[in-house]
Amino acid sequence: MKVKMISRNPDDYVRETKNEHHKLPRNYDPALHPMESSREYVRALNATKLDRVFAKPFVGNLSGHRDGVSCFGKHPKQLSTLTSGAYDGEVRVWDLANRESVRSFVAHEGFVRGICYDVTGERFFTVGDDKTIKVWNSSAPDVGEDEEPINTILSRTMITGITHHRKEPKYATCGEVCSIWDESRNDPLKNLKWGVDTLHAVAFNPVETSVLACCGSDRSIILYDQRAANPLRKMVLTMKSNKLAWNPMEAFNFSVANEDCNLYTFDTRQLKNPLKIHFDHVSAVTDVDYSPTGKEIVSGSYDKTIRIYNVHQSHSRDIYHTKRMQHVVCVAWSLDNRYVFTGSDEMNIRMWKAKASEKLGVIRPRERVAFNYQEALKEKYAAHPQIKRIARHRQVPRHVLNSQKKMRAVKDKELRKEANVRNHSKPGSVPFVAEKKKTVLKEEI
């Protein structure tokens, strides 16, 4: 006689510790779960609503400067250290964890135009309106000692920006010319010039480390290679670019903040038109910075707001503003991809969360699983009208809203006029020109 026995393995239903969930047998056959998509949709809707409820991006402010903040320098090794320069020549080093200034000293006469750290993070460089490059020690002086620079270099020309090489002890400055310097020498290794009156922003490529780019006062963007004797490429845009930032993950791509309220992302292999135009600002864009992942950019503008964009999208995913914040002059994205720093005219530095609804502090494993599940649901149902409307809606200041309406009316008027001219002209005489192709006026090699 054959005897059938029910066999149960305790590993299938007994939990290892009391902190874990009880193991439950589940059948994932879709025929047994006809309401699954409806349940998921409701969960995605609730997750999107909760995302907006908990969206409180402002973390805190760092006050201490007695004039407007002009530039930032990020420490390459320490997440909790930020250096800032002001209009009155003062430089402050901040301890972000405690939100307090640990060092402050007057470095220059007039504006501090740029700050950058060397590769090791042991020293940082500042440039100002007094035509000097000063090298400072990252560690504070002993008690009773005065703040003195390690080295002071007097430049023959004015200097408006500085950037450091990612791997070598070299740095570049811009002003009347673009100069490449060695840390051990007081004279530039080479001067690169291409018939431009003033260069006001310079940035080394963090991936292809010998390449750097400058923004010129004649609306141009010039690409250089420090190994070559002459500049590589020059392109002229319709309006002046204020700042430039390279993508830290994609060697060819960079973004520029432009005076025409837009940001442009370019590919150096194809400079005839931008990869993407980022809209939404209503006044000149003053600064731009990439996230460490290379997937997002943050921009500050004279319209008193900062916006965060996905590099592949034209419109911002978030906008941050406060009543007291005035013109935003400089922005920076922290190297742990969690915070954004902004410096503005009214002497304050503000810390913001990169993701407005992210929970700060320790997150338990079960919370992490729940957050990941909600993110997956929001991504899956992102195209549904109700969820899309809730996720996209933002309250903006009244002056920004009015300016957006005005800009939209002007744009509609131009399109209407162009359509009327085309309708009353000989067929083919008024061609359709894509928005991207209107940006770059000419390219020189």
Coordinates of C-alpha atoms in Angstrom, one line a residue:
M1 CA 0.0 0.0 0.0
K2 CA 1.3 3.5 -1.0
V3 CA 1.1 6.1 1.8
K4 CA 1.2 9.8 0.8
M5 CA 2.6 12.2 3.4
I6 CA 2.4 16.0 3.6
S7 CA 6.0 17.3 3.9
R8 CA 6.6 20.8 5.1
N9 CA 10.0 22.4 5.2
P10 CA 10.3 25.0 8.1
D11 CA 12.6 27.2 5.9
D12 CA 9.6 28.0 3.8
Y13 CA 7.4 29.6 6.5
V14 CA 9.5 30.2 9.7
R15 CA 11.2 33.6 9.9
E16 CA 14.9 33.7 11.0
T17 CA 14.5 36.5 13.5
K18 CA 11.5 38.2 15.1
N19 CA 12.3 41.5 13.2
E20 CA 11.5 39.9 9.8
H21 CA 8.1 39.5 8.2
H22 CA 6.3 36.2 8.4
K23 CA 6.8 34.3 5.1
L24 CA 3.6 33.9 3.3
P25 CA 3.0 31.7 0.2
R26 CA 2.0 33.8 -2.8
N27 CA 0.7 32.9 -6.2
Y28 CA 1.6 35.5 -8.7
D29 CA -0.8 34.2 -11.4
P30 CA -2.4 37.4 -12.9
A31 CA -5.7 35.6 -13.3
L32 CA -6.0 35.4 -9.5
H33 CA -5.4 39.1 -9.1
P34 CA -7.8 40.9 -11.5
M35 CA -7.7 44.2 -9.4
E36 CA -3.9 44.4 -9.2
S37 CA -3.5 47.3 -11.7
S38 CA -6.3 49.3 -10.0
R39 CA -4.6 48.8 -6.6
E40 CA -1.3 49.8 -8.0
Y41 CA -2.8 53.0 -9.6
V42 CA -4.3 54.1 -6.3
R43 CA -1.0 53.4 -4.5
A44 CA 0.9 55.4 -7.1
L45 CA -1.6 58.3 -6.8
N46 CA -1.2 58.3 -3.0
A47 CA 2.5 58.1 -3.3
T48 CA 2.5 61.1 -5.6
K49 CA 0.3 63.1 -3.3
L50 CA 2.5 62.2 -0.3
D51 CA 5.5 63.3 -2.3
R52 CA 4.0 66.8 -2.6
V53 CA 2.9 66.9 1.0
F54 CA 6.4 66.1 2.3
A55 CA 8.2 68.4 -0.2
K56 CA 10.1 70.7 2.1
P57 CA 13.4 71.3 0.4
F58 CA 14.8 74.1 2.5
V59 CA 17.3 72.7 5.0
G60 CA 18.9 75.8 6.5
N61 CA 20.9 79.0 5.8
L62 CA 24.5 80.0 6.5
S63 CA 24.7 83.6 7.5
G64 CA 27.9 85.6 8.2
H65 CA 28.8 87.3 5.0
R66 CA 28.5 91.1 5.1
D67 CA 28.0 91.4 1.3
G68 CA 26.6 89.4 -1.5
V69 CA 28.0 85.9 -2.1
S70 CA 29.8 85.7 -5.4
C71 CA 31.3 82.1 -5.7
F72 CA 31.7 78.7 -4.2
G73 CA 34.5 76.2 -3.8
K74 CA 33.7 72.5 -3.1
H75 CA 36.3 70.5 -1.1
P76 CA 37.2 67.3 -3.2
K77 CA 37.6 65.1 -0.1
Q78 CA 35.3 66.4 2.6
L79 CA 31.6 66.6 2.2
S80 CA 31.1 68.9 5.2
T81 CA 33.4 71.7 3.9
L82 CA 32.3 74.5 1.6
T83 CA 34.3 77.7 0.8
S84 CA 32.5 80.9 -0.3
G85 CA 33.7 84.3 -1.5
A86 CA 31.8 87.6 -1.3
Y87 CA 31.6 90.9 -3.1
D88 CA 33.7 92.6 -0.3
G89 CA 36.7 90.3 -0.8
E90 CA 35.9 88.1 2.2
V91 CA 36.4 84.3 2.1
R92 CA 34.6 82.0 4.6
V93 CA 35.1 78.3 5.2
W94 CA 31.9 76.6 6.4
D95 CA 31.3 73.5 8.5
L96 CA 28.1 72.3 6.9
A97 CA 27.3 69.6 9.5
N98 CA 27.1 72.3 12.2
R99 CA 26.1 75.1 9.9
E100 CA 28.7 77.5 11.1
S101 CA 31.7 79.4 9.8
V102 CA 35.0 78.0 11.0
R103 CA 37.3 80.5 9.2
S104 CA 36.8 84.0 7.7
F105 CA 39.4 86.4 6.3
V106 CA 39.6 89.2 3.7
A107 CA 41.5 87.7 0.8
H108 CA 41.1 90.4 -1.9
E109 CA 40.3 94.0 -2.6
G110 CA 37.0 94.0 -4.4
F111 CA 35.1 91.0 -5.6
V112 CA 36.3 87.4 -5.0
R113 CA 35.9 86.1 -8.6
G114 CA 36.6 82.4 -8.1
I115 CA 37.6 79.7 -5.6
C116 CA 39.0 76.2 -6.4
Y117 CA 40.7 73.4 -4.5
D118 CA 43.8 71.5 -5.6
V119 CA 43.6 67.7 -6.3
T120 CA 44.5 66.7 -2.7
G121 CA 42.2 69.3 -1.0
E122 CA 45.1 70.5 1.1
R123 CA 45.2 74.0 -0.5
F124 CA 42.7 76.2 -2.2
F125 CA 43.2 79.1 -4.7
T126 CA 41.3 82.4 -4.8
V127 CA 41.2 85.1 -7.5
G128 CA 39.9 88.6 -7.2
D129 CA 39.5 92.1 -8.8
D130 CA 43.0 93.1 -7.5
K131 CA 44.7 90.9 -10.2
T132 CA 46.1 88.5 -7.7
I133 CA 46.0 84.7 -7.4
K134 CA 46.4 83.6 -3.7
V135 CA 47.1 80.1 -2.4
W136 CA 45.7 79.3 1.1
N137 CA 46.1 76.3 3.4
S138 CA 42.9 74.3 3.9
S139 CA 43.7 73.8 7.6
A140 CA 43.1 76.7 9.9
P141 CA 46.1 78.5 11.4
D142 CA 47.1 77.9 15.0
V143 CA 45.6 80.1 17.8
G144 CA 47.2 83.5 17.7
E145 CA 48.4 83.3 14.1
D146 CA 47.1 85.5 11.4
E147 CA 45.6 84.3 8.1
E148 CA 48.4 84.5 5.6
P149 CA 48.4 83.1 2.1
I150 CA 51.1 80.4 1.2
N151 CA 51.8 82.2 -2.1
T152 CA 50.6 85.4 -3.8
I153 CA 50.9 85.7 -7.6
L154 CA 50.3 89.1 -9.3
S155 CA 48.9 88.7 -12.7
R156 CA 49.6 91.1 -15.6
T157 CA 46.0 91.1 -16.6
M158 CA 42.6 91.1 -14.8
I159 CA 41.3 87.7 -13.7
T160 CA 37.7 86.7 -13.6
G161 CA 37.7 83.0 -13.0
I162 CA 39.8 79.9 -12.0
T163 CA 39.5 76.2 -12.3
H164 CA 41.8 73.3 -11.3
H165 CA 43.0 70.3 -13.2
R166 CA 41.3 67.1 -12.0
K167 CA 44.6 65.1 -11.7
E168 CA 47.7 67.2 -12.3
P169 CA 49.0 70.2 -10.2
K170 CA 47.9 72.7 -12.8
Y171 CA 45.1 75.3 -12.9
A172 CA 43.7 77.7 -15.5
T173 CA 42.5 81.3 -15.1
C174 CA 40.5 83.5 -17.4
G175 CA 40.3 87.2 -18.0
E176 CA 41.8 89.0 -20.9
V177 CA 43.4 85.7 -21.9
C178 CA 43.1 82.1 -20.8
S179 CA 46.3 81.2 -18.9
I180 CA 47.5 77.7 -17.9
W181 CA 49.5 77.7 -14.6
D182 CA 51.7 75.2 -12.8
E183 CA 51.4 75.2 -9.0
S184 CA 55.2 75.4 -8.6
R185 CA 55.6 78.4 -10.8
N186 CA 54.7 82.1 -10.6
D187 CA 54.4 82.6 -14.4
P188 CA 51.9 81.0 -16.7
L189 CA 53.0 78.0 -18.7
K190 CA 51.0 79.4 -21.7
N191 CA 48.5 82.0 -22.7
L192 CA 45.7 81.1 -25.1
K193 CA 43.8 83.8 -26.9
W194 CA 41.3 84.0 -29.7
G195 CA 40.4 87.7 -30.3
V196 CA 38.0 88.0 -27.3
D197 CA 37.8 91.1 -25.2
T198 CA 37.1 89.3 -21.9
L199 CA 36.6 85.7 -20.8
H200 CA 34.5 85.5 -17.6
A201 CA 34.1 81.8 -16.9
V202 CA 36.5 78.9 -17.3
A203 CA 36.1 75.1 -16.5
F204 CA 38.3 72.1 -16.9
N205 CA 36.7 68.9 -18.1
P206 CA 36.7 66.4 -15.2
V207 CA 36.7 63.3 -17.6
E208 CA 38.8 64.4 -20.6
T209 CA 41.1 66.3 -18.2
S210 CA 43.2 68.2 -20.7
V211 CA 40.2 70.0 -22.3
L212 CA 38.8 73.2 -20.9
A213 CA 36.2 75.7 -22.0
C214 CA 35.6 79.5 -21.6
C215 CA 32.7 81.9 -22.0
G216 CA 33.5 85.1 -23.7
S217 CA 32.0 88.6 -23.6
D218 CA 31.4 88.5 -27.4
R219 CA 28.7 85.8 -26.8
S220 CA 31.2 83.0 -27.6
I221 CA 32.2 79.7 -26.1
I222 CA 35.8 78.7 -26.7
L223 CA 37.2 75.2 -26.3
Y224 CA 40.9 74.7 -25.5
D225 CA 43.3 71.8 -25.1
Q226 CA 46.1 72.5 -22.7
R227 CA 48.4 70.3 -24.7
A228 CA 47.9 72.4 -27.9
A229 CA 49.3 75.8 -28.6
N230 CA 46.1 77.2 -30.0
P231 CA 42.4 77.1 -29.1
L232 CA 40.4 74.2 -30.7
R233 CA 37.0 75.6 -31.5
K234 CA 34.8 78.7 -31.0
M235 CA 31.1 79.1 -31.4
V236 CA 29.0 82.3 -31.1
L237 CA 25.5 82.1 -29.6
T238 CA 22.7 84.7 -29.9
M239 CA 23.3 86.0 -26.4
K240 CA 26.1 85.9 -23.8
S241 CA 26.7 82.9 -21.6
N242 CA 27.4 83.5 -17.9
K243 CA 28.7 80.2 -16.7
L244 CA 29.7 76.8 -18.0
A245 CA 29.7 73.3 -16.4
W246 CA 31.0 70.0 -17.7
N247 CA 29.1 66.7 -17.3
P248 CA 31.2 64.7 -14.8
M249 CA 30.1 61.4 -16.3
E250 CA 29.9 62.1 -20.1
A251 CA 33.2 63.5 -21.4
F252 CA 31.7 65.3 -24.4
N253 CA 28.8 67.2 -22.9
F254 CA 28.6 70.5 -21.1
S255 CA 25.9 73.0 -20.2
V256 CA 25.9 76.8 -20.3
A257 CA 23.8 79.4 -18.4
N258 CA 22.7 82.0 -20.8
E259 CA 21.4 85.6 -20.7
D260 CA 18.3 84.7 -22.7
C261 CA 16.7 82.9 -19.7
N262 CA 17.6 79.5 -21.1
L263 CA 20.3 76.8 -20.5
Y264 CA 21.9 74.9 -23.4
T265 CA 23.4 71.5 -23.2
F266 CA 26.0 70.9 -26.0
D267 CA 27.9 67.9 -27.4
T268 CA 31.5 68.9 -28.3
R269 CA 31.4 66.6 -31.3
Q270 CA 28.4 68.4 -32.8
L271 CA 28.3 72.1 -31.9
K272 CA 26.1 73.4 -34.7
N273 CA 23.0 73.0 -32.4
P274 CA 22.5 72.1 -28.8
L275 CA 21.5 68.7 -27.6
K276 CA 18.8 70.2 -25.4
I277 CA 17.4 73.6 -24.5
H278 CA 16.3 74.0 -20.9
F279 CA 13.5 76.5 -20.6
D280 CA 11.4 77.9 -17.6
H281 CA 13.6 80.7 -16.2
V282 CA 12.2 84.2 -16.8
S283 CA 15.4 86.2 -16.3
A284 CA 19.1 85.8 -17.0
V285 CA 20.6 82.5 -15.8
T286 CA 23.7 83.3 -13.7
D287 CA 25.1 79.9 -12.7
V288 CA 24.8 76.1 -13.5
D289 CA 26.3 73.0 -11.9
Y290 CA 25.9 69.3 -12.5
S291 CA 25.0 66.6 -10.0
P292 CA 27.8 64.0 -9.4
T293 CA 25.7 61.4 -11.3
G294 CA 25.7 63.6 -14.4
K295 CA 21.9 63.1 -14.8
E296 CA 20.7 66.5 -13.5
I297 CA 21.7 70.1 -13.4
V298 CA 20.9 72.9 -11.0
S299 CA 20.6 76.6 -12.2
G300 CA 20.3 79.9 -10.4
S301 CA 18.8 83.0 -12.0
Y302 CA 18.1 86.7 -11.6
D303 CA 14.4 85.8 -11.2
K304 CA 15.2 84.8 -7.6
T305 CA 14.6 81.1 -8.1
I306 CA 16.7 78.0 -8.6
R307 CA 15.5 75.1 -10.8
I308 CA 16.6 71.5 -11.1
Y309 CA 16.5 69.9 -14.6
N310 CA 16.9 66.4 -15.9
V311 CA 19.6 66.7 -18.6
H312 CA 17.4 65.0 -21.1
Q313 CA 14.3 67.2 -20.5
S314 CA 13.5 70.7 -21.5
H315 CA 11.5 71.7 -18.5
S316 CA 12.5 71.7 -14.8
R317 CA 11.5 69.0 -12.5
D318 CA 11.5 71.3 -9.5
I319 CA 11.7 75.0 -8.5
Y320 CA 12.9 76.4 -5.2
H321 CA 12.3 79.9 -3.9
T322 CA 11.8 81.8 -0.7
K323 CA 10.4 85.3 0.0
R324 CA 13.7 86.6 1.3
M325 CA 16.0 85.2 -1.4
Q326 CA 17.1 87.8 -4.0
H327 CA 19.1 87.4 -7.2
V328 CA 20.8 84.0 -7.1
V329 CA 24.5 84.5 -8.1
C330 CA 26.1 81.1 -7.6
V331 CA 24.9 77.5 -7.2
A332 CA 26.7 74.2 -6.3
W333 CA 25.6 70.6 -6.0
S334 CA 27.1 68.6 -3.1
L335 CA 29.4 65.7 -4.0
D336 CA 27.1 63.1 -2.2
N337 CA 24.3 64.1 -4.5
R338 CA 21.9 65.0 -1.6
Y339 CA 22.1 68.8 -1.3
V340 CA 22.2 72.0 -3.3
F341 CA 23.8 75.2 -2.1
T342 CA 22.9 78.7 -3.4
G343 CA 24.5 82.1 -2.8
S344 CA 22.5 85.2 -3.4
D345 CA 22.7 89.0 -3.3
E346 CA 21.3 89.3 0.2
M347 CA 24.4 87.8 1.9
N348 CA 23.0 84.4 2.6
I349 CA 24.0 80.9 1.6
R350 CA 21.1 78.4 1.6
M351 CA 21.1 74.6 1.8
W352 CA 18.4 72.7 -0.1
K353 CA 17.6 69.1 -0.5
A354 CA 18.2 67.8 -4.0
K355 CA 15.0 65.8 -3.8
A356 CA 12.5 67.9 -2.0
S357 CA 10.5 65.1 -0.3
E358 CA 13.5 63.0 0.7
K359 CA 13.7 62.0 4.3
L360 CA 16.8 63.1 6.1
G361 CA 18.5 61.0 8.7
V362 CA 18.7 57.2 9.2
I363 CA 16.3 55.2 7.0
R364 CA 15.5 51.7 8.2
P365 CA 15.6 48.8 5.7
R366 CA 11.8 48.4 5.6
E367 CA 11.4 52.2 5.0
R368 CA 13.9 51.9 2.2
V369 CA 12.0 49.1 0.6
A370 CA 8.7 51.1 0.9
F371 CA 10.4 54.2 -0.7
N372 CA 11.8 52.2 -3.6
Y373 CA 8.4 50.6 -4.2
Q374 CA 6.7 54.0 -4.3
E375 CA 9.3 55.3 -6.7
A376 CA 8.8 52.4 -9.0
L377 CA 5.0 52.9 -8.9
K378 CA 5.3 56.6 -9.6
E379 CA 7.6 55.9 -12.6
K380 CA 5.3 53.2 -13.9
Y381 CA 2.2 55.4 -13.8
A382 CA 3.9 58.8 -14.5
A383 CA 2.0 59.2 -17.8
H384 CA -1.5 59.0 -16.3
P385 CA -3.1 62.5 -16.5
Q386 CA -4.1 62.8 -12.8
I387 CA -0.7 61.6 -11.5
K388 CA 1.2 63.7 -14.1
R389 CA -0.8 66.9 -13.0
I390 CA -0.1 66.4 -9.3
A391 CA 3.6 65.6 -9.8
R392 CA 4.2 68.6 -12.1
H393 CA 2.2 71.3 -10.2
R394 CA 4.3 73.9 -8.4
Q395 CA 3.5 77.1 -6.7
V396 CA 5.7 79.9 -8.1
P397 CA 6.1 83.5 -7.0
R398 CA 3.7 86.0 -8.6
H399 CA 6.3 87.9 -10.5
V400 CA 7.6 84.7 -12.1
L401 CA 4.1 83.6 -13.1
N402 CA 3.4 87.0 -14.7
S403 CA 6.7 87.0 -16.5
Q404 CA 6.0 83.5 -17.8
K405 CA 2.6 84.6 -19.2
K406 CA 4.2 87.6 -20.8
M407 CA 7.0 85.5 -22.4
R408 CA 4.4 83.0 -23.6
A409 CA 2.4 85.8 -25.2
V410 CA 5.5 87.2 -27.0
K411 CA 6.4 83.7 -28.2
D412 CA 2.9 83.1 -29.5
K413 CA 2.9 86.5 -31.3
E414 CA 6.2 85.7 -33.0
L415 CA 4.9 82.3 -34.2
R416 CA 1.7 83.8 -35.4
K417 CA 3.5 86.5 -37.3
E418 CA 5.9 83.9 -38.9
A419 CA 2.9 81.8 -39.9
N420 CA 1.1 84.8 -41.5
V421 CA 4.3 85.8 -43.5
R422 CA 4.6 82.2 -44.6
N423 CA 1.0 82.0 -45.7
H424 CA 1.3 85.2 -47.8
S425 CA 4.6 84.4 -49.4
K426 CA 5.8 82.3 -52.2
P427 CA 5.8 78.6 -51.2
G428 CA 9.2 77.6 -49.8
S429 CA 10.5 81.2 -49.5
V430 CA 10.0 81.2 -45.7
P431 CA 11.4 77.9 -44.4
F432 CA 10.6 76.3 -41.1
V433 CA 13.6 76.8 -38.7
A434 CA 13.9 74.5 -35.6
E435 CA 14.3 76.3 -32.3
K436 CA 17.7 74.5 -31.8
K437 CA 19.1 75.8 -35.0
K438 CA 18.5 79.4 -34.0
T439 CA 20.8 79.2 -31.0
V440 CA 24.3 79.0 -32.6
L441 CA 25.1 81.8 -35.0
K442 CA 28.4 80.6 -36.3
E443 CA 31.2 78.1 -35.5
E444 CA 34.9 78.7 -36.1
I445 CA 37.7 76.2 -36.2

